[in-house]
C-alpha positions as a LaTeX table, in Angstrom:
\begin{tabular}{lrrr}
\hline
Residue & $x$ (\AA) & $y$ (\AA) & $z$ (\AA) \\
\hline
Leu1 & $-9.25$ & 252.33 & 132.08 \\
Asp2 & $-8.98$ & 249.17 & 134.11 \\
Glu3 & $-6.36$ & 249.09 & 136.87 \\
Glu4 & $-3.79$ & 247.03 & 134.94 \\
Thr5 & $-3.98$ & 249.33 & 131.88 \\
Leu6 & $-3.69$ & 252.36 & 134.16 \\
Arg7 & $-0.54$ & 250.90 & 135.70 \\
Arg8 & 0.92 & 250.33 & 132.23 \\
Cys9 & 0.13 & 253.90 & 131.19 \\
Glu10 & 1.81 & 255.26 & 134.33 \\
Arg11 & 4.85 & 253.04 & 134.02 \\
Phe12 & 5.50 & 253.43 & 130.30 \\
Gly13 & 3.66 & 256.64 & 129.38 \\
Leu14 & 0.24 & 257.08 & 127.79 \\
Glu15 & 1.84 & 257.75 & 124.41 \\
His16 & 3.38 & 254.26 & 124.43 \\
Val17 & 0.18 & 252.42 & 125.46 \\
Leu18 & $-2.51$ & 254.39 & 123.64 \\
Ala19 & $-2.29$ & 252.41 & 120.37 \\
Gly20 & $-4.14$ & 249.51 & 121.95 \\
Leu21 & $-6.86$ & 251.59 & 123.59 \\
Ser22 & $-10.15$ & 253.05 & 122.48 \\
Ala23 & $-9.50$ & 256.80 & 122.71 \\
Pro24 & $-10.77$ & 260.05 & 121.16 \\
Pro25 & $-8.91$ & 261.17 & 117.99 \\
Ser26 & $-7.85$ & 264.41 & 119.69 \\
Leu27 & $-6.12$ & 262.47 & 122.48 \\
Arg28 & $-4.39$ & 260.22 & 119.95 \\
Ala29 & $-3.16$ & 263.32 & 118.09 \\
Leu30 & $-1.83$ & 264.86 & 121.31 \\
Ala31 & $-0.03$ & 261.65 & 122.25 \\
Lys32 & 1.50 & 261.32 & 118.78 \\
Ala33 & 2.77 & 264.92 & 118.83 \\
Ala34 & 4.14 & 264.56 & 122.36 \\
Arg35 & 5.99 & 261.38 & 121.47 \\
Ala36 & 7.49 & 262.98 & 118.33 \\
Leu37 & 8.75 & 266.06 & 120.20 \\
Arg38 & 10.06 & 264.34 & 123.32 \\
Leu39 & 13.85 & 264.00 & 123.45 \\
Ser40 & 15.01 & 260.44 & 123.97 \\
Ala41 & 17.18 & 259.33 & 126.88 \\
Pro42 & 20.23 & 257.04 & 126.76 \\
Pro43 & 19.81 & 253.36 & 127.71 \\
Pro44 & 20.26 & 252.32 & 131.33 \\
Pro45 & 23.93 & 251.93 & 132.32 \\
Pro46 & 25.50 & 248.95 & 134.08 \\
Pro47 & 25.14 & 249.08 & 137.87 \\
Ala48 & 27.37 & 251.74 & 139.43 \\
Ala49 & 28.93 & 251.79 & 142.88 \\
Leu50 & 30.39 & 254.65 & 144.89 \\
Pro51 & 31.12 & 254.51 & 148.63 \\
Arg52 & 28.19 & 255.80 & 150.75 \\
Val53 & 26.15 & 256.68 & 147.62 \\
Arg54 & 22.83 & 255.15 & 146.54 \\
Ala55 & 23.01 & 253.25 & 143.25 \\
Arg56 & 20.84 & 255.70 & 141.28 \\
Lys57 & 22.86 & 258.72 & 142.45 \\
Ala58 & 26.09 & 256.85 & 141.75 \\
Gly59 & 24.92 & 256.20 & 138.19 \\
Gln60 & 24.12 & 259.90 & 137.70 \\
Val61 & 27.53 & 260.92 & 139.03 \\
Gln62 & 29.39 & 258.50 & 136.77 \\
Ala63 & 27.34 & 259.57 & 133.72 \\
Leu64 & 28.25 & 263.23 & 134.33 \\
Val65 & 31.91 & 262.39 & 134.89 \\
Arg66 & 32.03 & 260.68 & 131.48 \\
Leu67 & 30.20 & 263.60 & 129.88 \\
Val68 & 32.48 & 266.25 & 131.38 \\
Arg69 & 35.63 & 264.40 & 130.33 \\
Thr70 & 34.34 & 264.29 & 126.75 \\
Val71 & 32.63 & 267.66 & 126.32 \\
Tyr72 & 34.41 & 270.04 & 128.71 \\
Pro73 & 38.20 & 269.68 & 128.35 \\
Gly74 & 40.47 & 272.48 & 129.54 \\
Cys75 & 38.46 & 274.04 & 132.38 \\
Arg76 & 40.56 & 275.20 & 135.33 \\
Arg77 & 37.96 & 275.39 & 138.08 \\
Leu78 & 34.78 & 273.48 & 138.84 \\
Val79 & 31.90 & 275.23 & 140.65 \\
Asp80 & 29.19 & 272.80 & 141.77 \\
Val81 & 26.04 & 274.70 & 142.83 \\
Gly82 & 23.67 & 272.76 & 145.09 \\
Ala83 & 26.49 & 270.36 & 145.90 \\
Gly84 & 24.77 & 268.55 & 148.77 \\
Thr85 & 27.33 & 266.37 & 150.53 \\
Gly86 & 29.71 & 266.69 & 147.60 \\
His87 & 29.68 & 263.28 & 145.87 \\
Leu88 & 29.62 & 264.81 & 142.38 \\
Thr89 & 32.06 & 267.59 & 143.34 \\
Arg90 & 34.65 & 265.09 & 144.55 \\
Ala91 & 34.22 & 262.74 & 141.60 \\
Leu92 & 34.60 & 265.52 & 139.03 \\
Ala93 & 37.55 & 267.11 & 140.84 \\
Ala94 & 39.35 & 263.77 & 140.89 \\
Ala95 & 38.52 & 263.01 & 137.25 \\
Leu96 & 39.60 & 266.43 & 135.94 \\
Gly97 & 42.42 & 267.18 & 138.38 \\
Val98 & 41.24 & 270.77 & 138.87 \\
Glu99 & 40.33 & 273.09 & 141.73 \\
Ala100 & 36.73 & 272.54 & 142.83 \\
Leu101 & 34.25 & 274.54 & 144.88 \\
Gly102 & 30.96 & 273.11 & 146.14 \\
Ile103 & 28.23 & 275.57 & 147.13 \\
Glu104 & 25.34 & 274.32 & 149.28 \\
Arg105 & 22.82 & 276.33 & 151.31 \\
Asp106 & 22.36 & 273.68 & 154.03 \\
Pro107 & 25.18 & 274.09 & 156.61 \\
Ala108 & 24.76 & 270.53 & 157.89 \\
Arg109 & 25.34 & 269.15 & 154.41 \\
Val110 & 28.37 & 271.36 & 153.98 \\
Glu111 & 29.87 & 270.02 & 157.20 \\
Ala112 & 29.21 & 266.47 & 155.98 \\
Ala113 & 30.83 & 267.28 & 152.61 \\
Arg114 & 33.93 & 268.68 & 154.32 \\
Ala115 & 34.21 & 265.63 & 156.57 \\
Leu116 & 33.92 & 263.25 & 153.59 \\
Ser117 & 36.46 & 265.23 & 151.54 \\
Gly118 & 39.15 & 265.57 & 154.19 \\
Ser119 & 42.15 & 267.85 & 153.80 \\
Gly120 & 43.27 & 268.68 & 150.28 \\
Gly121 & 39.89 & 267.94 & 148.73 \\
Pro122 & 37.38 & 270.35 & 147.19 \\
Arg123 & 36.30 & 273.43 & 149.14 \\
Phe124 & 32.69 & 273.74 & 150.29 \\
Glu125 & 30.78 & 276.90 & 151.18 \\
Ala126 & 27.44 & 277.22 & 152.96 \\
Arg127 & 25.41 & 279.91 & 151.19 \\
Ala128 & 22.38 & 280.39 & 148.97 \\
Val129 & 22.81 & 281.51 & 145.37 \\
Gly130 & 20.30 & 284.11 & 144.25 \\
Pro131 & 20.14 & 286.47 & 141.26 \\
Gly132 & 23.55 & 288.08 & 140.86 \\
Gly133 & 24.97 & 286.08 & 143.77 \\
Leu134 & 27.49 & 283.96 & 141.87 \\
Glu135 & 30.69 & 285.18 & 140.21 \\
Leu136 & 32.10 & 282.96 & 137.46 \\
Gly137 & 34.93 & 283.35 & 134.95 \\
Pro138 & 35.74 & 282.03 & 131.45 \\
Asp139 & 37.89 & 279.21 & 132.84 \\
Asp140 & 35.13 & 277.94 & 135.14 \\
Leu141 & 32.79 & 275.02 & 134.59 \\
Ala142 & 29.54 & 275.63 & 136.50 \\
Ile143 & 27.62 & 272.48 & 137.38 \\
Gly144 & 24.05 & 272.21 & 138.60 \\
Leu145 & 22.84 & 268.63 & 139.06 \\
His146 & 19.12 & 269.01 & 139.77 \\
Ala147 & 19.33 & 272.74 & 140.43 \\
Cys148 & 15.70 & 273.61 & 141.14 \\
Gly149 & 13.65 & 276.35 & 139.52 \\
Ala150 & 15.00 & 279.81 & 140.26 \\
Leu151 & 18.43 & 278.40 & 141.15 \\
Gly152 & 18.77 & 276.94 & 137.65 \\
Asp153 & 17.86 & 280.30 & 136.12 \\
Ala154 & 20.39 & 282.08 & 138.37 \\
Leu155 & 23.09 & 279.64 & 137.29 \\
Val156 & 22.39 & 280.28 & 133.60 \\
Arg157 & 22.53 & 284.05 & 134.11 \\
Ala158 & 25.82 & 283.75 & 136.02 \\
Ala159 & 27.34 & 281.66 & 133.21 \\
Val160 & 26.30 & 284.32 & 130.68 \\
Arg161 & 27.72 & 287.19 & 132.78 \\
Gly162 & 31.05 & 285.49 & 133.38 \\
Gly163 & 31.45 & 283.59 & 130.12 \\
Ala164 & 31.67 & 280.32 & 132.06 \\
Arg165 & 31.00 & 276.86 & 130.73 \\
Leu166 & 27.80 & 275.28 & 131.99 \\
Leu167 & 26.27 & 271.88 & 132.64 \\
Leu168 & 22.79 & 272.24 & 134.13 \\
Val169 & 20.34 & 269.38 & 134.75 \\
Asn170 & 16.76 & 270.64 & 135.26 \\
Cys171 & 14.70 & 269.90 & 138.35 \\
Cys172 & 11.52 & 271.11 & 140.13 \\
Leu173 & 10.81 & 273.95 & 137.72 \\
Gln174 & 7.89 & 275.18 & 139.83 \\
Lys175 & 10.26 & 276.40 & 142.58 \\
Val176 & 10.26 & 280.01 & 141.38 \\
Asp177 & 9.65 & 283.31 & 143.13 \\
Gly178 & 6.16 & 284.66 & 142.43 \\
Val179 & 3.27 & 283.04 & 140.62 \\
Ser180 & 4.98 & 282.47 & 137.25 \\
Arg181 & 8.32 & 282.12 & 135.50 \\
Thr182 & 9.31 & 284.92 & 133.12 \\
Pro183 & 11.48 & 283.79 & 130.18 \\
Leu184 & 15.20 & 284.56 & 130.35 \\
Ser185 & 15.79 & 284.89 & 126.62 \\
Ala186 & 14.61 & 287.43 & 124.05 \\
Thr187 & 13.34 & 284.47 & 122.02 \\
Gly188 & 11.29 & 283.22 & 124.97 \\
Arg189 & 9.81 & 286.67 & 125.50 \\
Arg190 & 8.86 & 286.94 & 121.82 \\
Cys191 & 7.14 & 283.57 & 122.09 \\
Gly192 & 5.24 & 284.64 & 125.21 \\
Leu193 & 6.76 & 281.80 & 127.24 \\
Val194 & 5.45 & 283.00 & 130.60 \\
Leu195 & 4.58 & 279.86 & 132.56 \\
Ala196 & 2.47 & 279.75 & 135.72 \\
Arg197 & 4.04 & 278.03 & 138.71 \\
Glu198 & 1.22 & 275.47 & 138.77 \\
Ala199 & 1.84 & 274.69 & 135.08 \\
Leu200 & 5.56 & 274.28 & 135.75 \\
Gly201 & 4.66 & 271.59 & 138.26 \\
Leu202 & 3.47 & 269.44 & 135.36 \\
Ser203 & 7.11 & 268.61 & 134.66 \\
Asn204 & 7.00 & 266.47 & 137.81 \\
Leu205 & 4.22 & 264.35 & 136.27 \\
Ser206 & 6.59 & 262.68 & 133.83 \\
Ala207 & 5.88 & 258.98 & 133.49 \\
Arg208 & 8.43 & 256.60 & 134.96 \\
Pro209 & 9.11 & 254.11 & 132.13 \\
Arg210 & 10.23 & 250.60 & 132.94 \\
Leu211 & 9.75 & 250.88 & 136.69 \\
Val212 & 9.43 & 247.49 & 138.33 \\
Glu213 & 6.04 & 246.80 & 139.86 \\
Gly214 & 7.15 & 247.30 & 143.46 \\
Asp215 & 8.65 & 250.71 & 142.71 \\
His216 & 5.54 & 251.71 & 140.79 \\
Ala217 & 3.29 & 250.73 & 143.70 \\
Gln218 & 5.37 & 252.89 & 146.03 \\
Trp219 & 5.28 & 255.76 & 143.51 \\
Val220 & 1.46 & 255.64 & 143.48 \\
Ala221 & 1.29 & 255.42 & 147.29 \\
Val222 & 3.60 & 258.43 & 147.73 \\
Arg223 & 1.55 & 260.55 & 145.34 \\
Arg224 & $-1.69$ & 259.59 & 147.09 \\
Thr225 & $-0.13$ & 260.52 & 150.44 \\
Arg226 & 0.88 & 263.94 & 149.08 \\
Tyr227 & $-2.66$ & 264.48 & 147.81 \\
Ala228 & $-4.06$ & 263.53 & 151.23 \\
Leu229 & $-1.71$ & 266.08 & 152.82 \\
Arg230 & $-3.03$ & 268.79 & 150.51 \\
Leu231 & $-6.60$ & 267.88 & 151.52 \\
Leu232 & $-5.66$ & 268.05 & 155.20 \\
Leu233 & $-4.04$ & 271.48 & 154.81 \\
Ala234 & $-7.06$ & 272.72 & 152.84 \\
Glu235 & $-9.31$ & 271.62 & 155.71 \\
Arg236 & $-7.14$ & 273.79 & 157.95 \\
Gly237 & $-8.02$ & 276.75 & 155.70 \\
Leu238 & $-4.75$ & 276.91 & 153.73 \\
Ala239 & $-5.00$ & 277.50 & 149.98 \\
Val240 & $-2.20$ & 275.20 & 148.84 \\
Ala241 & $-1.33$ & 274.98 & 145.13 \\
Val242 & $-0.42$ & 271.63 & 143.61 \\
Gly243 & 3.10 & 270.76 & 144.77 \\
Glu244 & 3.17 & 273.43 & 147.49 \\
Glu245 & 2.04 & 270.94 & 150.11 \\
Met246 & 5.66 & 269.69 & 150.15 \\
Arg247 & 7.24 & 273.11 & 150.71 \\
Gly248 & 10.24 & 272.66 & 153.00 \\
Leu249 & 9.95 & 268.86 & 152.84 \\
Arg250 & 11.72 & 266.17 & 150.86 \\
Arg251 & 9.96 & 263.64 & 148.65 \\
Arg252 & 11.24 & 260.76 & 150.74 \\
His253 & 9.23 & 262.06 & 153.72 \\
Ala254 & 6.04 & 260.98 & 151.93 \\
Arg255 & 7.19 & 257.35 & 152.00 \\
His256 & 6.53 & 257.14 & 155.74 \\
Gly257 & 2.78 & 257.68 & 155.50 \\
Leu258 & 0.40 & 260.56 & 156.03 \\
Ala259 & 0.73 & 260.86 & 159.82 \\
Ala260 & 4.49 & 261.47 & 159.73 \\
Leu261 & 4.31 & 263.67 & 156.63 \\
Ala262 & 1.45 & 265.83 & 157.98 \\
Ala263 & 3.25 & 266.26 & 161.32 \\
Arg264 & 6.30 & 267.62 & 159.48 \\
Ala265 & 4.23 & 269.85 & 157.20 \\
Cys266 & 2.25 & 271.34 & 160.09 \\
Ala267 & 5.41 & 271.96 & 162.11 \\
Arg268 & 7.02 & 273.74 & 159.13 \\
Arg269 & 3.99 & 276.04 & 158.94 \\
Gly270 & 3.74 & 276.66 & 162.68 \\
Leu271 & 0.47 & 274.74 & 162.93 \\
Ala272 & $-0.78$ & 272.38 & 165.60 \\
Pro273 & $-0.10$ & 268.68 & 164.90 \\
Pro274 & $-2.78$ & 266.85 & 162.89 \\
Thr275 & $-5.45$ & 265.05 & 164.86 \\
Leu276 & $-6.39$ & 261.43 & 164.29 \\
Ala277 & $-9.78$ & 262.56 & 162.96 \\
Glu278 & $-8.14$ & 264.92 & 160.43 \\
Leu279 & $-5.81$ & 262.17 & 159.25 \\
Ala280 & $-8.69$ & 259.71 & 158.87 \\
Arg281 & $-10.80$ & 262.16 & 156.85 \\
Ala282 & $-7.92$ & 263.08 & 154.55 \\
Glu283 & $-6.95$ & 259.46 & 153.95 \\
Ala284 & $-10.56$ & 258.40 & 153.27 \\
Arg285 & $-11.10$ & 261.17 & 150.74 \\
Ala286 & $-7.74$ & 260.50 & 149.08 \\
Arg287 & $-8.66$ & 256.81 & 148.67 \\
Ala288 & $-12.01$ & 257.79 & 147.16 \\
Asp289 & $-10.61$ & 260.43 & 144.78 \\
Tyr290 & $-7.21$ & 259.24 & 143.75 \\
Gly291 & $-8.13$ & 256.58 & 141.20 \\
Arg292 & $-10.02$ & 259.19 & 139.19 \\
Leu293 & $-7.18$ & 261.70 & 139.55 \\
Arg294 & $-4.62$ & 259.15 & 138.33 \\
Arg295 & $-6.60$ & 258.67 & 135.13 \\
Leu296 & $-7.18$ & 262.38 & 134.58 \\
Ser297 & $-3.47$ & 263.11 & 135.05 \\
Leu298 & $-2.38$ & 260.87 & 132.15 \\
Pro299 & $-2.88$ & 263.49 & 129.38 \\
Arg300 & $-1.29$ & 266.12 & 131.65 \\
Ala301 & 1.74 & 263.86 & 132.08 \\
Leu302 & 2.18 & 263.89 & 128.30 \\
Leu303 & 2.91 & 267.61 & 128.55 \\
Gly304 & 5.40 & 267.38 & 131.43 \\
Pro305 & 8.52 & 266.50 & 129.39 \\
Leu306 & 7.58 & 269.06 & 126.71 \\
Leu307 & 7.19 & 271.77 & 129.33 \\
Glu308 & 10.58 & 270.85 & 130.78 \\
Gln309 & 12.08 & 271.03 & 127.27 \\
Ala310 & 10.51 & 274.47 & 126.73 \\
Val311 & 12.21 & 275.83 & 129.86 \\
Gly312 & 15.48 & 274.17 & 128.83 \\
Leu313 & 15.23 & 275.75 & 125.39 \\
Asp314 & 14.61 & 279.19 & 126.92 \\
Arg315 & 17.77 & 278.81 & 129.01 \\
Ala316 & 19.68 & 277.57 & 125.97 \\
Cys317 & 18.46 & 280.55 & 123.91 \\
Leu318 & 19.80 & 283.02 & 126.47 \\
Leu319 & 23.21 & 281.39 & 126.17 \\
Glu320 & 22.99 & 281.36 & 122.36 \\
Glu321 & 22.05 & 285.04 & 122.34 \\
Ala322 & 25.30 & 285.63 & 124.24 \\
Gly323 & 27.23 & 283.89 & 121.43 \\
Arg324 & 27.49 & 280.43 & 122.97 \\
Val325 & 27.07 & 277.06 & 121.25 \\
Val326 & 24.52 & 275.08 & 123.28 \\
Arg327 & 22.97 & 271.62 & 123.26 \\
Leu328 & 19.89 & 270.31 & 125.01 \\
Lys329 & 19.93 & 266.58 & 125.70 \\
Arg330 & 18.94 & 263.91 & 128.20 \\
Val331 & 22.16 & 262.85 & 129.87 \\
Phe332 & 21.15 & 259.70 & 131.73 \\
Ser333 & 18.45 & 257.09 & 131.61 \\
Trp334 & 14.93 & 257.31 & 133.04 \\
Glu335 & 15.85 & 254.55 & 135.49 \\
Leu336 & 18.51 & 256.78 & 137.06 \\
Ser337 & 16.16 & 259.78 & 137.19 \\
Pro338 & 13.22 & 261.24 & 135.23 \\
Arg339 & 14.94 & 264.60 & 135.83 \\
Asn340 & 17.59 & 263.99 & 133.19 \\
Leu341 & 17.35 & 266.94 & 130.75 \\
Ala342 & 20.52 & 269.05 & 130.58 \\
Val343 & 21.65 & 272.33 & 129.07 \\
Leu344 & 25.24 & 271.90 & 127.83 \\
Ala345 & 27.35 & 274.97 & 127.05 \\
Pro346 & 30.97 & 273.85 & 126.58 \\
\hline
\end{tabular}
């Protein structure tokens, strides 16, 4: 593929561009099947604004507020797991007029949430939620906006145990304990839906449709920087699986270049800071390799949304097996976030 066609495939998805390309029949068949099975997302909303909130996050918050008002009437308490600094918690509490609890494992974020909420606002607790670590009741609505991996599974199990309502938006499925994810539901176990952690990371390869060119260029640069970090850590003798190079880091850290990102990654692992020679070697190899890797990742990216849907369906099946009525749908547009698939259990 030439560079312009590659950019189009990454921005809009291989399945949307393939018709005009010379490609093997097997790849065309895969793209056709992936496009048929992929759940569609709603159109982009008008620009949203919330104080101290980035526009994309504000759009996600407002989309969930509208959804909760429509689909979840009558709940008496809101429990927001992974609440961060509480923007969604506050917006939902105000919209529903109910008691709200935000749970966040980062104490600094909890302090920020409390400061932003003031007296009389939602409560916030600093703690991690593991298996069996969350008590919910039938009058609760449990929310997880981008609850990653094992946290999402724990939230589904807690909703089943307590009979709570649930709104869970998937994120970072590869963040599981161990080398694979075991299905939650009897249906998933019958289907053999055991997924390796590396395979789960494919859900992060979802194409970013309709990105403007500047955003796409940054997206490519960030991914190349992450690849260079993995090469640098491998040179240090660390066997790092795809995606694990960012353990303990945030995606935005990769925007500041390899030197800053590698310094953070080495510090998190108790390693000496990267040398200039190490950085130069990693960057040179990443430049040489990454064009080929971008092209090879296109068919893998076809499978990302389907893999995410498979995990969502497993979670939905566990709820259905407990007698719940469940929907799986994309709740906001790709522009707001490619992590937009939700399990809804009113």
